[in-house]
C-alpha positions as semicolon CSV with decimal commas, in nm:
position;residue;x (nm);y (nm);z (nm)
1;M;0,000;0,000;0,000
2;P;0,116;0,360;-0,058
3;G;0,236;0,570;0,234
4;R;0,163;0,941;0,267
5;V;-0,057;1,074;-0,015
6;Q;-0,169;1,437;-0,033
7;Y;-0,357;1,646;-0,287
8;H;-0,377;2,025;-0,289
9;Q;-0,626;2,217;-0,503
10;V;-0,477;2,551;-0,606
11;T;-0,778;2,771;-0,542
12;Q;-0,629;3,068;-0,729
13;T;-0,619;2,857;-1,046
14;P;-0,926;2,634;-1,101
15;G;-0,823;2,320;-1,285
16;L;-0,484;2,281;-1,116
17;V;-0,430;2,014;-0,849
18;L;-0,094;1,928;-0,693
19;G;-0,017;1,579;-0,570
20;E;0,258;1,440;-0,347
21;A;0,301;1,078;-0,238
22;D;0,559;0,862;-0,064
23;L;0,543;0,525;-0,236
24;G;0,731;0,199;-0,179
25;G;0,694;-0,118;-0,385
26;F;0,347;-0,003;-0,486
27;C;0,237;-0,062;-0,848
28;F;-0,007;0,147;-1,049
29;K;-0,174;-0,085;-1,301
30;R;-0,240;0,037;-1,653
31;H;-0,467;0,338;-1,629
32;F;-0,535;0,684;-1,770
33;H;-0,642;1,029;-1,650
34;L;-0,888;1,283;-1,781
35;D;-0,639;1,561;-1,708
36;F;-0,276;1,620;-1,802
37;H;-0,007;1,497;-1,563
38;V;0,340;1,640;-1,514
39;G;0,537;1,426;-1,269
40;L;0,876;1,433;-1,100
41;V;1,045;1,214;-0,841
42;T;1,235;1,396;-0,566
43;R;1,353;1,079;-0,389
44;G;1,421;0,732;-0,525
45;M;1,289;0,624;-0,865
46;E;0,975;0,501;-1,042
47;K;0,945;0,288;-1,355
48;I;0,690;0,413;-1,609
49;G;0,549;0,218;-1,900
50;Y;0,364;0,371;-2,197
51;R;0,319;0,295;-2,568
52;G;0,522;-0,025;-2,542
53;T;0,824;0,140;-2,381
54;S;0,957;0,145;-2,025
55;A;1,155;0,428;-1,871
56;C;1,291;0,525;-1,531
57;L;1,167;0,844;-1,367
58;E;1,428;0,970;-1,120
59;R;1,577;1,294;-0,993
60;G;1,653;1,520;-1,286
61;S;1,380;1,373;-1,509
62;V;1,022;1,490;-1,576
63;S;0,733;1,283;-1,708
64;F;0,439;1,414;-1,907
65;M;0,122;1,216;-1,969
66;P;-0,156;1,371;-2,180
67;A;-0,521;1,307;-2,102
68;H;-0,640;0,955;-2,193
69;E;-0,282;0,823;-2,236
70;I;-0,263;0,463;-2,107
71;H;0,038;0,408;-1,879
72;D;0,151;0,230;-1,563
73;G;0,401;0,291;-1,285
74;A;0,591;0,096;-1,022
75;G;0,839;0,163;-0,746
76;D;1,120;-0,065;-0,634
77;T;0,914;-0,382;-0,589
78;A;1,219;-0,586;-0,488
79;S;1,335;-0,380;-0,191
80;G;1,022;-0,175;-0,129
81;A;1,238;0,139;-0,105
82;I;1,033;0,458;-0,067
83;H;1,020;0,708;-0,350
84;T;0,851;1,048;-0,347
85;L;0,640;1,145;-0,649
86;K;0,513;1,500;-0,706
87;T;0,256;1,576;-0,973
88;F;0,086;1,870;-1,141
89;R;-0,263;1,765;-1,255
90;I;-0,382;2,017;-1,514
91;S;-0,740;1,995;-1,643
92;A;-0,794;1,964;-2,017
93;E;-0,974;2,299;-2,021
94;L;-0,690;2,478;-1,842
95;M;-0,419;2,312;-2,054
96;T;-0,602;2,398;-2,376
97;A;-0,636;2,762;-2,272
98;M;-0,269;2,791;-2,177
99;V;-0,141;2,622;-2,494
100;R;-0,363;2,856;-2,698
101;D;-0,213;3,152;-2,512
102;I;0,142;3,030;-2,567
103;S;0,117;2,914;-2,928
104;G;-0,134;3,168;-3,055
105;D;-0,308;2,876;-3,228
106;D;-0,668;2,758;-3,190
107;Q;-0,603;2,417;-3,345
108;P;-0,709;2,101;-3,154
109;L;-0,463;1,999;-2,884
110;H;-0,241;1,699;-2,969
111;L;0,036;1,650;-2,712
112;R;0,264;1,348;-2,693
113;P;0,368;1,161;-2,377
114;A;0,730;1,209;-2,285
115;L;0,996;1,139;-2,024
116;I;1,245;1,424;-2,040
117;R;1,592;1,432;-1,887
118;A;1,642;1,797;-1,787
119;P;1,801;1,846;-1,441
120;Q;1,773;2,226;-1,441
121;W;1,408;2,222;-1,545
122;W;1,340;1,943;-1,292
123;Q;1,481;2,164;-1,017
124;Q;1,266;2,458;-1,127
125;L;0,952;2,240;-1,127
126;A;1,032;2,106;-0,781
127;L;1,056;2,464;-0,651
128;V;0,732;2,567;-0,826
129;H;0,550;2,268;-0,675
130;Q;0,683;2,349;-0,329
131;S;0,590;2,715;-0,368
132;L;0,235;2,652;-0,490
133;A;0,165;2,378;-0,236
134;G;0,308;2,562;0,062
135;N;0,197;2,920;0,003
136;S;-0,179;2,958;0,031
137;S;-0,140;3,338;0,022
138;M;0,022;3,338;-0,322
139;S;-0,175;3,565;-0,553
140;A;-0,356;3,444;-0,863
141;L;-0,121;3,663;-1,067
142;A;0,189;3,487;-0,930
143;T;0,028;3,145;-0,972
144;D;-0,067;3,215;-1,335
145;E;0,286;3,335;-1,412
146;Q;0,445;3,019;-1,270
147;L;0,196;2,789;-1,441
148;L;0,239;2,953;-1,783
149;H;0,617;2,921;-1,752
150;L;0,573;2,555;-1,654
151;V;0,359;2,477;-1,959
152;K;0,584;2,680;-2,193
153;S;0,887;2,483;-2,072
154;L;0,695;2,159;-2,111
155;L;0,604;2,238;-2,471
156;E;0,963;2,337;-2,551
157;H;1,117;2,025;-2,392
158;S;0,862;1,785;-2,543
159;Q;0,869;1,969;-2,880
160;S;0,491;1,927;-2,895
161;V;0,394;2,286;-2,978
162;K;0,613;2,576;-3,081
163;P;0,558;2,884;-2,861
164;E;0,457;3,197;-3,049
165;A;0,753;3,426;-3,117
166;I;0,704;3,755;-2,931
167;D;0,971;4,025;-2,960
168;E;0,768;4,342;-2,912
169;K;0,740;4,557;-2,602
170;L;0,425;4,713;-2,462
171;G;0,324;5,038;-2,631
172;H;0,305;5,372;-2,450
173;R;-0,076;5,370;-2,457
174;Q;-0,088;5,015;-2,320
175;W;0,153;5,109;-2,043
176;A;-0,048;5,418;-1,950
177;T;-0,366;5,209;-1,937
178;L;-0,198;4,956;-1,708
179;L;-0,074;5,225;-1,472
180;D;-0,415;5,391;-1,447
181;F;-0,591;5,058;-1,388
182;C;-0,347;4,932;-1,123
183;H;-0,348;5,259;-0,930
184;A;-0,729;5,268;-0,938
185;H;-0,769;4,904;-0,829
186;L;-0,469;4,863;-0,598
187;A;-0,685;4,752;-0,304
188;Q;-0,838;4,474;-0,514
189;K;-0,715;4,146;-0,658
190;I;-0,557;4,200;-0,999
191;S;-0,514;3,897;-1,222
192;L;-0,292;3,827;-1,521
193;E;-0,609;3,794;-1,727
194;D;-0,719;4,144;-1,618
195;L;-0,390;4,300;-1,726
196;A;-0,366;4,107;-2,051
197;G;-0,724;4,202;-2,142
198;L;-0,650;4,571;-2,097
199;C;-0,379;4,538;-2,361
200;G;-0,579;4,317;-2,596
201;L;-0,330;4,031;-2,555
202;S;-0,335;3,670;-2,441
203;R;-0,187;3,604;-2,097
204;F;0,133;3,462;-2,246
205;Q;0,173;3,745;-2,497
206;F;0,126;3,997;-2,218
207;L;0,369;3,816;-1,986
208;R;0,642;3,813;-2,252
209;R;0,590;4,174;-2,360
210;F;0,569;4,301;-2,003
211;S;0,893;4,125;-1,905
212;K;1,064;4,256;-2,219
213;T;0,945;4,608;-2,138
214;T;1,035;4,616;-1,767
215;G;1,284;4,335;-1,710
216;I;1,067;4,188;-1,433
217;T;0,743;3,990;-1,413
218;P;0,400;4,154;-1,370
219;Y;0,375;4,001;-1,021
220;A;0,710;4,149;-0,911
221;W;0,617;4,489;-1,058
222;L;0,272;4,494;-0,897
223;L;0,416;4,389;-0,561
224;R;0,661;4,679;-0,577
225;L;0,381;4,920;-0,673
226;R;0,182;4,806;-0,369
227;L;0,482;4,848;-0,139
228;E;0,583;5,189;-0,276
229;S;0,223;5,308;-0,235
230;A;0,231;5,176;0,121
231;C;0,541;5,386;0,191
232;R;0,353;5,702;0,094
233;L;0,060;5,615;0,318
234;L;0,284;5,520;0,610
235;A;0,476;5,847;0,575
236;S;0,153;6,047;0,596
237;G;0,083;5,895;0,939
238;R;-0,295;5,914;0,894
239;Q;-0,371;5,541;0,887
240;S;-0,287;5,233;1,088
241;I;-0,060;4,965;0,945
242;A;-0,361;4,735;0,901
243;Q;-0,549;5,006;0,708
244;V;-0,246;5,072;0,487
245;A;-0,202;4,701;0,414
246;A;-0,566;4,669;0,308
247;E;-0,561;4,985;0,097
248;V;-0,265;4,865;-0,112
249;G;-0,404;4,516;-0,165
250;F;-0,266;4,296;0,114
251;Y;-0,545;4,090;0,267
252;D;-0,313;3,954;0,537
253;Q;-0,118;4,201;0,753
254;S;0,148;3,943;0,835
255;H;0,209;3,892;0,463
256;F;0,237;4,269;0,423
257;N;0,486;4,290;0,711
258;R;0,705;4,016;0,561
259;A;0,700;4,163;0,211
260;F;0,774;4,514;0,341
261;K;1,066;4,401;0,557
262;L;1,211;4,195;0,272
263;A;1,200;4,498;0,042
264;Y;1,309;4,775;0,280
265;K;1,490;4,584;0,558
266;V;1,269;4,739;0,827
267;A;0,919;4,665;0,955
268;P;0,634;4,897;0,848
269;S;0,618;5,025;1,206
270;D;0,978;5,151;1,173
271;Y;0,932;5,329;0,841
């Protein structure tokens, strides 16, 4: 029987579920999923069989199984040694939307199963999984950014779909619109979809153009805008720290305190 098994629904991104399991000599018989699975082993190894082939999933390797792909999996059945498997379960609807964003193509989705040896990408995915599973306060904007980068890397490594080439920056009018919107809605949740829609772009197009324009991600830029706005309010001395945090879009004062101290090396109370 398997040991510890946990699932975590990422509430900021409907259609994304994270899994983590400690497995020994347990075998998964031939089966399929209705969603897309990205898997990585952070301890030990797991044998995977699909389309008449068998491969070993271990540290430094990433597996990808499309929806409806028949496959099986097994740990070390001889010794029963424990291995830890982490998965990203991405619904067909969410995957289709992200691939459309990335490729700029509305064609039907045809992705191939793959086991990819890519230690650097494996390490990045392990960190993304840990971040998404362990940070319930992560904003929808940050979650969307990480997930789009995950899928873009997956498509590049599996050579399933070619990402749309995007070399342009945001225009002056687009940038002015973004500034006005973010200042006006700073106390509210702002999503990647909101920002992309203002510019008439897909989420991926916007993400690429924004990063090319500013050198940082939309999440990092928006976080800094919130913190800089907080500095102005704190300096005025007319509001409490809790009121300032809420006005600039932090729904948790402790999260505001941590972010502020990380950025300015002092607590809000000492500013």
